[in-house]
DNA sequence: ATATATACTATCCTTTAGGATACCTTAAAG
DNA sequence: CTTTAAGGTATCCTAAAGGATAGTATATAT
């Protein structure tokens, strides 16, 4: 994804959180604190497990989320925002706020 | 793009400004006020004219930017933020701020 | 014995975004 | 009479994102 070579800070941030699902996942984690795989799956109603796995892995390798595995059967894995992920909080709120406002002013 | 049916405000906003270039274009317009086609092309150094045209057309049909055509030869077209586009200002600043901060704390 | 639950992985396929390159128009400048 | 300039279009192609579906492991519940 060539994340290193973005000179523009906006472009850099887009490369970190861009795509159809990442901001929504981060938003769910910001709201709920901790989420499990299937909880996220239900909240992102059209996502397939393959796609969700990949998005989570990318967020993890970019250091935005933590993945906590419990050695239990059936498996239990919890996702949460890392400190870096938490620093996206006000950005996430801007997305929420803008969407709410737009939808309120352009109903239906 | 099914923009109407996004229930989640974050998802809705992502559908409006998502993609590799849209936020960067909006950011350039926010900074400079008015930009011409080839000015944007130079600022988004790897974009092809076809892609830039499409991004601009989508932003225009979503009501985020204005397109002002002057009947001159050679052609002159100016792009600027609409009022709705201007309402993205603080969201754009969050992207800029987060990117700058990340890059400062993770140098090289 | 069978079903259920979780958190996946594997394989294959479709869709969408984006890139490369060439070309168009018209007027003025050299 | 050729070049340059602006703001594109047209055609074709590649790459990346994402979707569909099936399957795995293992313990507990029925």
PDB file of N, CA and C (backbone and C1' of nucleotides) in Angstrom, chain C residues 3-28:
ATOM      1  P    DA C   3     -27.690 -33.296  13.368  1.00  0.00           P
ATOM      2  O5'  DA C   3     -27.662 -32.132  14.450  1.00  0.00           O
ATOM      3  C5'  DA C   3     -28.645 -32.121  15.501  1.00  0.00           C
ATOM      4  C4'  DA C   3     -28.419 -30.899  16.372  1.00  0.00           C
ATOM      5  C3'  DA C   3     -28.067 -29.637  15.591  1.00  0.00           C
ATOM      6  O3'  DA C   3     -28.786 -28.561  16.183  1.00  0.00           O
ATOM      7  C1'  DA C   3     -26.343 -30.124  17.151  1.00  0.00           C
ATOM      8  P    DT C   4     -28.600 -27.089  15.598  1.00  0.00           P
ATOM      9  O5'  DT C   4     -27.520 -26.466  16.599  1.00  0.00           O
ATOM     10  C5'  DT C   4     -27.762 -26.480  18.013  1.00  0.00           C
ATOM     11  C4'  DT C   4     -26.685 -25.655  18.705  1.00  0.00           C
ATOM     12  C3'  DT C   4     -26.224 -24.432  17.895  1.00  0.00           C
ATOM     13  O3'  DT C   4     -26.181 -23.301  18.747  1.00  0.00           O
ATOM     14  C1'  DT C   4     -24.352 -25.755  18.495  1.00  0.00           C
ATOM     15  P    DA C   5     -26.149 -21.787  18.088  1.00  0.00           P
ATOM     16  O5'  DA C   5     -24.846 -21.192  18.771  1.00  0.00           O
ATOM     17  C5'  DA C   5     -24.436 -21.611  20.095  1.00  0.00           C
ATOM     18  C4'  DA C   5     -22.941 -21.416  20.196  1.00  0.00           C
ATOM     19  C3'  DA C   5     -22.426 -20.330  19.254  1.00  0.00           C
ATOM     20  O3'  DA C   5     -21.964 -19.206  19.979  1.00  0.00           O
ATOM     21  C1'  DA C   5     -21.062 -22.307  19.145  1.00  0.00           C
ATOM     22  P    DT C   6     -21.508 -17.891  19.177  1.00  0.00           P
ATOM     23  O5'  DT C   6     -19.949 -18.130  19.022  1.00  0.00           O
ATOM     24  C5'  DT C   6     -19.148 -18.329  20.174  1.00  0.00           C
ATOM     25  C4'  DT C   6     -17.711 -18.511  19.729  1.00  0.00           C
ATOM     26  C3'  DT C   6     -17.245 -17.417  18.771  1.00  0.00           C
ATOM     27  O3'  DT C   6     -16.081 -16.816  19.320  1.00  0.00           O
ATOM     28  C1'  DT C   6     -16.797 -19.588  17.885  1.00  0.00           C
ATOM     29  P    DA C   7     -15.621 -15.376  18.880  1.00  0.00           P
ATOM     30  O5'  DA C   7     -14.507 -15.786  17.833  1.00  0.00           O
ATOM     31  C5'  DA C   7     -13.388 -16.555  18.281  1.00  0.00           C
ATOM     32  C4'  DA C   7     -12.657 -17.097  17.085  1.00  0.00           C
ATOM     33  C3'  DA C   7     -12.375 -16.047  15.997  1.00  0.00           C
ATOM     34  O3'  DA C   7     -11.034 -16.168  15.554  1.00  0.00           O
ATOM     35  C1'  DA C   7     -13.358 -17.912  15.068  1.00  0.00           C
ATOM     36  P    DC C   8     -10.347 -14.902  14.877  1.00  0.00           P
ATOM     37  O5'  DC C   8     -11.118 -14.798  13.486  1.00  0.00           O
ATOM     38  C5'  DC C   8     -10.528 -15.256  12.279  1.00  0.00           C
ATOM     39  C4'  DC C   8     -10.422 -16.779  12.248  1.00  0.00           C
ATOM     40  C3'  DC C   8      -9.874 -17.297  10.932  1.00  0.00           C
ATOM     41  O3'  DC C   8      -8.467 -17.368  11.014  1.00  0.00           O
ATOM     42  C1'  DC C   8     -11.744 -18.601  11.672  1.00  0.00           C
ATOM     43  P    DT C   9      -7.664 -17.007   9.692  1.00  0.00           P
ATOM     44  O5'  DT C   9      -7.823 -18.321   8.787  1.00  0.00           O
ATOM     45  C5'  DT C   9      -7.379 -19.578   9.273  1.00  0.00           C
ATOM     46  C4'  DT C   9      -7.604 -20.621   8.182  1.00  0.00           C
ATOM     47  C3'  DT C   9      -7.007 -20.223   6.830  1.00  0.00           C
ATOM     48  O3'  DT C   9      -6.375 -21.374   6.289  1.00  0.00           O
ATOM     49  C1'  DT C   9      -9.323 -20.643   6.584  1.00  0.00           C
ATOM     50  P    DA C  10      -5.473 -21.252   4.959  1.00  0.00           P
ATOM     51  O5'  DA C  10      -6.228 -22.138   3.886  1.00  0.00           O
ATOM     52  C5'  DA C  10      -7.363 -22.922   4.202  1.00  0.00           C
ATOM     53  C4'  DA C  10      -8.000 -23.423   2.905  1.00  0.00           C
ATOM     54  C3'  DA C  10      -7.323 -22.942   1.622  1.00  0.00           C
ATOM     55  O3'  DA C  10      -7.337 -23.999   0.683  1.00  0.00           O
ATOM     56  C1'  DA C  10      -9.564 -22.135   1.686  1.00  0.00           C
ATOM     57  P    DT C  11      -6.515 -23.895  -0.674  1.00  0.00           P
ATOM     58  O5'  DT C  11      -7.703 -23.581  -1.708  1.00  0.00           O
ATOM     59  C5'  DT C  11      -8.885 -24.389  -1.665  1.00  0.00           C
ATOM     60  C4'  DT C  11      -9.916 -23.836  -2.622  1.00  0.00           C
ATOM     61  C3'  DT C  11      -9.354 -23.204  -3.889  1.00  0.00           C
ATOM     62  O3'  DT C  11      -9.948 -23.830  -5.002  1.00  0.00           O
ATOM     63  C1'  DT C  11     -10.949 -21.781  -2.908  1.00  0.00           C
ATOM     64  P    DC C  12      -9.419 -23.514  -6.513  1.00  0.00           P
ATOM     65  O5'  DC C  12     -10.617 -22.590  -7.056  1.00  0.00           O
ATOM     66  C5'  DC C  12     -11.980 -22.947  -6.750  1.00  0.00           C
ATOM     67  C4'  DC C  12     -12.865 -21.750  -6.972  1.00  0.00           C
ATOM     68  C3'  DC C  12     -12.555 -20.968  -8.262  1.00  0.00           C
ATOM     69  O3'  DC C  12     -13.729 -20.929  -9.057  1.00  0.00           O
ATOM     70  C1'  DC C  12     -12.868 -19.510  -6.416  1.00  0.00           C
ATOM     71  P    DC C  13     -13.629 -20.384 -10.571  1.00  0.00           P
ATOM     72  O5'  DC C  13     -14.577 -19.108 -10.502  1.00  0.00           O
ATOM     73  C5'  DC C  13     -15.777 -19.138  -9.708  1.00  0.00           C
ATOM     74  C4'  DC C  13     -16.191 -17.712  -9.374  1.00  0.00           C
ATOM     75  C3'  DC C  13     -16.093 -16.748 -10.556  1.00  0.00           C
ATOM     76  O3'  DC C  13     -17.395 -16.241 -10.830  1.00  0.00           O
ATOM     77  C1'  DC C  13     -15.171 -15.796  -8.580  1.00  0.00           C
ATOM     78  P    DT C  14     -17.594 -15.284 -12.137  1.00  0.00           P
ATOM     79  O5'  DT C  14     -17.977 -13.900 -11.449  1.00  0.00           O
ATOM     80  C5'  DT C  14     -18.879 -13.858 -10.343  1.00  0.00           C
ATOM     81  C4'  DT C  14     -18.911 -12.440  -9.808  1.00  0.00           C
ATOM     82  C3'  DT C  14     -19.057 -11.366 -10.886  1.00  0.00           C
ATOM     83  O3'  DT C  14     -20.070 -10.488 -10.429  1.00  0.00           O
ATOM     84  C1'  DT C  14     -17.136 -10.932  -9.559  1.00  0.00           C
ATOM     85  P    DT C  15     -20.561  -9.267 -11.360  1.00  0.00           P
ATOM     86  O5'  DT C  15     -19.973  -8.014 -10.557  1.00  0.00           O
ATOM     87  C5'  DT C  15     -19.937  -8.047  -9.145  1.00  0.00           C
ATOM     88  C4'  DT C  15     -19.102  -6.876  -8.660  1.00  0.00           C
ATOM     89  C3'  DT C  15     -19.288  -5.607  -9.490  1.00  0.00           C
ATOM     90  O3'  DT C  15     -19.630  -4.605  -8.556  1.00  0.00           O
ATOM     91  C1'  DT C  15     -16.977  -6.097  -9.210  1.00  0.00           C
ATOM     92  P    DT C  16     -20.061  -3.141  -9.041  1.00  0.00           P
ATOM     93  O5'  DT C  16     -18.725  -2.314  -8.735  1.00  0.00           O
ATOM     94  C5'  DT C  16     -18.103  -2.457  -7.461  1.00  0.00           C
ATOM     95  C4'  DT C  16     -16.757  -1.787  -7.486  1.00  0.00           C
ATOM     96  C3'  DT C  16     -16.762  -0.434  -8.207  1.00  0.00           C
ATOM     97  O3'  DT C  16     -16.364   0.516  -7.237  1.00  0.00           O
ATOM     98  C1'  DT C  16     -14.906  -1.775  -8.875  1.00  0.00           C
ATOM     99  P    DA C  17     -16.110   2.061  -7.639  1.00  0.00           P
ATOM    100  O5'  DA C  17     -14.526   2.129  -7.560  1.00  0.00           O
ATOM    101  C5'  DA C  17     -13.845   1.440  -6.521  1.00  0.00           C
ATOM    102  C4'  DA C  17     -12.352   1.595  -6.750  1.00  0.00           C
ATOM    103  C3'  DA C  17     -11.956   2.974  -7.241  1.00  0.00           C
ATOM    104  O3'  DA C  17     -10.847   3.398  -6.461  1.00  0.00           O
ATOM    105  C1'  DA C  17     -11.200   1.328  -8.775  1.00  0.00           C
ATOM    106  P    DG C  18     -10.224   4.840  -6.640  1.00  0.00           P
ATOM    107  O5'  DG C  18      -9.121   4.555  -7.745  1.00  0.00           O
ATOM    108  C5'  DG C  18      -8.144   3.561  -7.501  1.00  0.00           C
ATOM    109  C4'  DG C  18      -7.387   3.279  -8.770  1.00  0.00           C
ATOM    110  C3'  DG C  18      -6.820   4.514  -9.476  1.00  0.00           C
ATOM    111  O3'  DG C  18      -5.417   4.425  -9.405  1.00  0.00           O
ATOM    112  C1'  DG C  18      -7.732   2.955 -11.006  1.00  0.00           C
ATOM    113  P    DG C  19      -4.455   5.453 -10.100  1.00  0.00           P
ATOM    114  O5'  DG C  19      -4.028   4.665 -11.425  1.00  0.00           O
ATOM    115  C5'  DG C  19      -3.243   3.484 -11.292  1.00  0.00           C
ATOM    116  C4'  DG C  19      -2.753   3.046 -12.653  1.00  0.00           C
ATOM    117  C3'  DG C  19      -2.061   4.149 -13.453  1.00  0.00           C
ATOM    118  O3'  DG C  19      -0.891   3.591 -14.054  1.00  0.00           O
ATOM    119  C1'  DG C  19      -3.860   3.251 -14.710  1.00  0.00           C
ATOM    120  P    DA C  20       0.144   4.548 -14.789  1.00  0.00           P
ATOM    121  O5'  DA C  20      -0.071   4.153 -16.322  1.00  0.00           O
ATOM    122  C5'  DA C  20      -0.336   2.803 -16.701  1.00  0.00           C
ATOM    123  C4'  DA C  20      -0.269   2.691 -18.218  1.00  0.00           C
ATOM    124  C3'  DA C  20       0.490   3.825 -18.906  1.00  0.00           C
ATOM    125  O3'  DA C  20       1.254   3.268 -19.973  1.00  0.00           O
ATOM    126  C1'  DA C  20      -1.782   3.805 -19.639  1.00  0.00           C
ATOM    127  P    DT C  21       2.291   4.129 -20.795  1.00  0.00           P
ATOM    128  O5'  DT C  21       1.398   4.610 -22.026  1.00  0.00           O
ATOM    129  C5'  DT C  21       0.622   3.651 -22.744  1.00  0.00           C
ATOM    130  C4'  DT C  21      -0.324   4.351 -23.688  1.00  0.00           C
ATOM    131  C3'  DT C  21       0.236   5.628 -24.328  1.00  0.00           C
ATOM    132  O3'  DT C  21       0.402   5.376 -25.708  1.00  0.00           O
ATOM    133  C1'  DT C  21      -2.032   5.872 -23.676  1.00  0.00           C
ATOM    134  P    DA C  22       1.029   6.512 -26.698  1.00  0.00           P
ATOM    135  O5'  DA C  22      -0.291   6.923 -27.522  1.00  0.00           O
ATOM    136  C5'  DA C  22      -1.245   5.935 -27.894  1.00  0.00           C
ATOM    137  C4'  DA C  22      -2.529   6.615 -28.336  1.00  0.00           C
ATOM    138  C3'  DA C  22      -2.304   7.871 -29.173  1.00  0.00           C
ATOM    139  O3'  DA C  22      -3.086   7.783 -30.356  1.00  0.00           O
ATOM    140  C1'  DA C  22      -3.808   8.326 -27.411  1.00  0.00           C
ATOM    141  P    DC C  23      -2.929   8.859 -31.542  1.00  0.00           P
ATOM    142  O5'  DC C  23      -4.244   9.772 -31.338  1.00  0.00           O
ATOM    143  C5'  DC C  23      -5.532   9.138 -31.237  1.00  0.00           C
ATOM    144  C4'  DC C  23      -6.516  10.145 -30.691  1.00  0.00           C
ATOM    145  C3'  DC C  23      -6.515  11.492 -31.422  1.00  0.00           C
ATOM    146  O3'  DC C  23      -7.718  11.616 -32.168  1.00  0.00           O
ATOM    147  C1'  DC C  23      -6.694  11.739 -29.040  1.00  0.00           C
ATOM    148  P    DC C  24      -7.909  12.895 -33.131  1.00  0.00           P
ATOM    149  O5'  DC C  24      -8.790  13.880 -32.229  1.00  0.00           O
ATOM    150  C5'  DC C  24     -10.064  13.436 -31.738  1.00  0.00           C
ATOM    151  C4'  DC C  24     -10.729  14.598 -31.011  1.00  0.00           C
ATOM    152  C3'  DC C  24     -10.594  15.913 -31.761  1.00  0.00           C
ATOM    153  O3'  DC C  24     -11.893  16.418 -32.077  1.00  0.00           O
ATOM    154  C1'  DC C  24      -9.927  16.149 -29.471  1.00  0.00           C
ATOM    155  P    DT C  25     -12.017  17.532 -33.243  1.00  0.00           P
ATOM    156  O5'  DT C  25     -12.134  18.892 -32.417  1.00  0.00           O
ATOM    157  C5'  DT C  25     -13.077  18.990 -31.346  1.00  0.00           C
ATOM    158  C4'  DT C  25     -12.831  20.298 -30.623  1.00  0.00           C
ATOM    159  C3'  DT C  25     -12.506  21.437 -31.575  1.00  0.00           C
ATOM    160  O3'  DT C  25     -13.497  22.430 -31.464  1.00  0.00           O
ATOM    161  C1'  DT C  25     -10.909  21.300 -29.766  1.00  0.00           C
ATOM    162  P    DT C  26     -13.753  23.486 -32.709  1.00  0.00           P
ATOM    163  O5'  DT C  26     -12.936  24.753 -32.219  1.00  0.00           O
ATOM    164  C5'  DT C  26     -13.143  25.257 -30.902  1.00  0.00           C
ATOM    165  C4'  DT C  26     -11.983  26.153 -30.542  1.00  0.00           C
ATOM    166  C3'  DT C  26     -11.532  27.054 -31.691  1.00  0.00           C
ATOM    167  O3'  DT C  26     -11.803  28.380 -31.299  1.00  0.00           O
ATOM    168  C1'  DT C  26      -9.693  26.075 -30.543  1.00  0.00           C
ATOM    169  P    DA C  27     -11.629  29.627 -32.308  1.00  0.00           P
ATOM    170  O5'  DA C  27     -10.408  30.338 -31.583  1.00  0.00           O
ATOM    171  C5'  DA C  27     -10.542  30.673 -30.197  1.00  0.00           C
ATOM    172  C4'  DA C  27      -9.191  31.142 -29.697  1.00  0.00           C
ATOM    173  C3'  DA C  27      -8.545  32.176 -30.612  1.00  0.00           C
ATOM    174  O3'  DA C  27      -8.258  33.330 -29.830  1.00  0.00           O
ATOM    175  C1'  DA C  27      -7.053  30.361 -30.188  1.00  0.00           C
ATOM    176  P    DA C  28      -7.649  34.637 -30.521  1.00  0.00           P
ATOM    177  O5'  DA C  28      -6.178  34.541 -29.922  1.00  0.00           O
ATOM    178  C5'  DA C  28      -6.007  34.235 -28.550  1.00  0.00           C
ATOM    179  C4'  DA C  28      -4.543  33.912 -28.307  1.00  0.00           C
ATOM    180  C3'  DA C  28      -3.605  34.924 -28.983  1.00  0.00           C
ATOM    181  O3'  DA C  28      -2.658  35.347 -28.012  1.00  0.00           O
ATOM    182  C1'  DA C  28      -3.045  32.722 -29.632  1.00  0.00           C
TER     183       DA C  28
END
